[in-house]
GROMACS .gro file of C-alpha atoms in nm:
model
  175
    1MET     CA    1   0.765   3.654   1.650
    2ALA     CA    2   0.956   3.534   1.390
    3LYS     CA    3   0.896   3.540   1.055
    4LYS     CA    4   0.651   3.277   0.869
    5ARG     CA    5   0.915   3.069   0.628
    6ASP     CA    6   0.808   3.040   0.252
    7PHE     CA    7   0.860   2.629   0.191
    8ALA     CA    8   1.037   2.533  -0.155
    9ILE     CA    9   0.868   2.221  -0.268
   10ILE     CA   10   1.046   2.002  -0.488
   11ASP     CA   11   1.071   1.738  -0.644
   12ILE     CA   12   1.330   1.559  -0.896
   13GLU     CA   13   1.352   1.291  -1.186
   14THR     CA   14   1.733   1.188  -1.226
   15THR     CA   15   1.918   0.871  -1.383
   16GLY     CA   16   1.883   0.656  -1.125
   17GLY     CA   17   1.865   0.670  -0.721
   18ASP     CA   18   2.235   0.693  -0.573
   19PRO     CA   19   2.320   1.067  -0.554
   20LYS     CA   20   2.699   0.978  -0.551
   21SER     CA   21   2.667   0.836  -0.958
   22ASP     CA   22   2.331   0.955  -1.070
   23ARG     CA   23   2.259   1.300  -1.235
   24ILE     CA   24   1.987   1.495  -1.212
   25THR     CA   25   1.711   1.492  -1.550
   26GLU     CA   26   1.470   1.724  -1.482
   27ILE     CA   27   1.370   1.948  -1.136
   28ALA     CA   28   1.043   2.152  -1.069
   29VAL     CA   29   1.029   2.408  -0.724
   30ILE     CA   30   0.728   2.556  -0.657
   31ARG     CA   31   0.767   2.788  -0.413
   32HIS     CA   32   0.451   2.834  -0.174
   33ASN     CA   33   0.355   3.071   0.128
   34GLY     CA   34   0.176   2.797   0.383
   35LYS     CA   35  -0.160   2.986   0.181
   36GLU     CA   36  -0.075   2.971  -0.211
   37VAL     CA   37   0.207   2.917  -0.485
   38VAL     CA   38   0.391   3.279  -0.471
   39ASP     CA   39   0.634   3.128  -0.772
   40SER     CA   40   0.734   2.818  -0.978
   41PHE     CA   41   1.057   2.727  -1.235
   42THR     CA   42   1.067   2.362  -1.396
   43SER     CA   43   1.275   2.235  -1.603
   44LEU     CA   44   1.469   1.956  -1.820
   45VAL     CA   45   1.850   1.910  -1.678
   46ASN     CA   46   2.120   1.761  -1.956
   47PRO     CA   47   2.256   1.506  -1.623
   48LEU     CA   48   2.581   1.464  -1.919
   49MET     CA   49   2.541   1.088  -1.878
   50PRO     CA   50   2.275   0.817  -2.062
   51ILE     CA   51   2.010   0.775  -1.929
   52PRO     CA   52   1.910   0.467  -1.858
   53HIS     CA   53   1.611   0.224  -2.009
   54HIS     CA   54   1.473   0.159  -1.761
   55ILE     CA   55   1.403   0.498  -1.593
   56THR     CA   56   1.311   0.657  -1.965
   57ARG     CA   57   1.026   0.341  -1.892
   58ILE     CA   58   0.952   0.530  -1.580
   59THR     CA   59   0.955   0.890  -1.638
   60GLY     CA   60   0.938   0.952  -2.040
   61ILE     CA   61   1.260   1.100  -2.010
   62ASP     CA   62   1.528   1.014  -2.244
   63ASN     CA   63   1.820   1.109  -2.395
   64ALA     CA   64   1.722   1.329  -2.728
   65MET     CA   65   1.462   1.477  -2.465
   66VAL     CA   66   1.787   1.596  -2.238
   67ALA     CA   67   2.050   1.631  -2.512
   68ASP     CA   68   1.932   2.034  -2.577
   69ALA     CA   69   1.832   2.081  -2.205
   70PRO     CA   70   2.029   2.329  -1.957
   71LYS     CA   71   2.288   2.160  -1.790
   72PHE     CA   72   2.291   2.184  -1.362
   73PHE     CA   73   2.511   2.503  -1.324
   74GLU     CA   74   2.290   2.655  -1.601
   75ILE     CA   75   1.999   2.669  -1.359
   76ALA     CA   76   2.185   2.632  -1.033
   77LYS     CA   77   2.142   3.059  -0.976
   78ARG     CA   78   1.748   2.991  -1.001
   79VAL     CA   79   1.712   2.771  -0.775
   80VAL     CA   80   1.901   2.962  -0.493
   81GLU     CA   81   1.703   3.253  -0.577
   82ILE     CA   82   1.405   3.047  -0.570
   83THR     CA   83   1.493   2.869  -0.259
   84GLN     CA   84   1.627   3.129  -0.056
   85ASP     CA   85   1.477   3.205   0.279
   86THR     CA   86   1.258   2.852   0.272
   87ILE     CA   87   1.194   2.500   0.377
   88PHE     CA   88   1.312   2.260   0.167
   89VAL     CA   89   0.996   2.076   0.109
   90ALA     CA   90   0.994   1.684  -0.117
   91HIS     CA   91   0.794   1.371  -0.043
   92ASN     CA   92   1.099   1.148   0.080
   93VAL     CA   93   1.299   1.487   0.170
   94ARG     CA   94   1.630   1.273   0.158
   95PHE     CA   95   1.627   1.183  -0.206
   96ASP     CA   96   1.547   1.460  -0.374
   97TYR     CA   97   1.791   1.732  -0.091
   98SER     CA   98   2.047   1.466  -0.174
   99PHE     CA   99   2.073   1.539  -0.512
  100ILE     CA  100   2.046   1.843  -0.512
  101GLN     CA  101   2.346   1.902  -0.264
  102LYS     CA  102   2.525   1.698  -0.475
  103GLU     CA  103   2.522   1.949  -0.770
  104PHE     CA  104   2.608   2.248  -0.552
  105ARG     CA  105   2.895   2.066  -0.422
  106GLN     CA  106   3.028   1.962  -0.765
  107LEU     CA  107   3.001   2.344  -0.836
  108GLY     CA  108   3.238   2.425  -0.519
  109TYR     CA  109   2.895   2.548  -0.347
  110THR     CA  110   2.738   2.439  -0.009
  111TYR     CA  111   2.355   2.456  -0.054
  112THR     CA  112   2.175   2.395   0.242
  113ARG     CA  113   1.806   2.464   0.266
  114PRO     CA  114   1.613   2.329   0.696
  115GLN     CA  115   1.416   2.037   0.519
  116LEU     CA  116   1.050   1.913   0.535
  117CYS     CA  117   0.957   1.548   0.400
  118THR     CA  118   0.573   1.516   0.287
  119VAL     CA  119   0.602   1.103   0.380
  120LYS     CA  120   0.717   1.121   0.727
  121LEU     CA  121   0.488   1.458   0.778
  122SER     CA  122   0.121   1.236   0.656
  123ARG     CA  123   0.232   0.950   0.855
  124LYS     CA  124   0.222   1.193   1.179
  125VAL     CA  125  -0.094   1.424   1.038
  126ILE     CA  126  -0.347   1.145   0.857
  127PRO     CA  127  -0.156   0.817   1.030
  128GLY     CA  128  -0.305   0.429   0.944
  129TYR     CA  129  -0.242   0.438   0.560
  130ALA     CA  130  -0.123   0.100   0.425
  131SER     CA  131   0.124   0.291   0.186
  132TYR     CA  132   0.267   0.645   0.225
  133SER     CA  133   0.448   0.668  -0.139
  134LEU     CA  134   0.311   0.944  -0.312
  135GLY     CA  135   0.132   0.848  -0.567
  136LYS     CA  136  -0.087   0.557  -0.329
  137LEU     CA  137  -0.160   0.860  -0.125
  138CYS     CA  138  -0.301   1.088  -0.358
  139LYS     CA  139  -0.486   0.841  -0.507
  140ALA     CA  140  -0.650   0.735  -0.175
  141LEU     CA  141  -0.668   1.111  -0.050
  142GLY     CA  142  -0.797   1.245  -0.397
  143ILE     CA  143  -0.503   1.441  -0.496
  144HIS     CA  144  -0.473   1.443  -0.870
  145ASN     CA  145  -0.152   1.419  -1.025
  146GLU     CA  146  -0.150   1.572  -1.422
  147ALA     CA  147   0.168   1.362  -1.442
  148ARG     CA  148   0.288   1.108  -1.205
  149HIS     CA  149   0.677   1.032  -1.227
  150ARG     CA  150   0.745   1.392  -1.374
  151ALA     CA  151   0.872   1.679  -1.157
  152TRP     CA  152   0.627   1.949  -1.238
  153GLY     CA  153   0.383   1.605  -1.203
  154ASP     CA  154   0.456   1.553  -0.864
  155ALA     CA  155   0.585   1.820  -0.727
  156SER     CA  156   0.252   2.007  -0.814
  157ALA     CA  157   0.079   1.653  -0.665
  158THR     CA  158   0.292   1.776  -0.299
  159VAL     CA  159   0.178   2.123  -0.331
  160ASN     CA  160  -0.190   1.993  -0.272
  161LEU     CA  161  -0.051   1.709  -0.042
  162LEU     CA  162   0.150   1.926   0.207
  163GLU     CA  163  -0.184   2.178   0.161
  164LEU     CA  164  -0.394   1.975   0.335
  165LEU     CA  165  -0.147   1.846   0.567
  166LEU     CA  166  -0.081   2.241   0.695
  167GLU     CA  167  -0.442   2.244   0.680
  168LYS     CA  168  -0.500   1.937   0.946
  169SER     CA  169  -0.188   2.029   1.121
  170GLU     CA  170  -0.353   2.404   1.176
  171GLN     CA  171  -0.731   2.214   1.338
  172GLY     CA  172  -0.488   2.097   1.618
  173LYS     CA  173  -0.260   1.779   1.452
  174VAL     CA  174   0.150   1.875   1.516
  175LEU     CA  175   0.344   1.973   1.226
   0.00000   0.00000   0.00000
């Protein structure tokens, strides 16, 4: 029987939406064994570029907040360790995964993890919602998000969503 893998639920905030030109400003990783949280890590990240004003309005993260934050290379080892032997989980996984892959690629490291998208899984396990955005889905499901558009708040809400989806999938739905 294959060993069950842990999940690394990840959320990032960035300077914009393009992984080719934008950078990470905040990261949260919550390791979950399918039953409970077993480890976590969160940090602001100095993106080595200015944060546009419209991004600051959304996230609340400004240039002064990240000025003394670690650069990605300074937290890269921790990201590798906490996500080792896990399934990389995010709400819209392609976004978060592409940014993290790019950061590692710039360090000369190939970062690969199997991925699970909670948007896609939600559509499969709990169909029929008008929107599958994290905010609207959490509101509809009664999942509290202590800090929307911040890495820790969104990652924590995604943990709660994943737990709900895992529970429902164990009740006969397909994971």
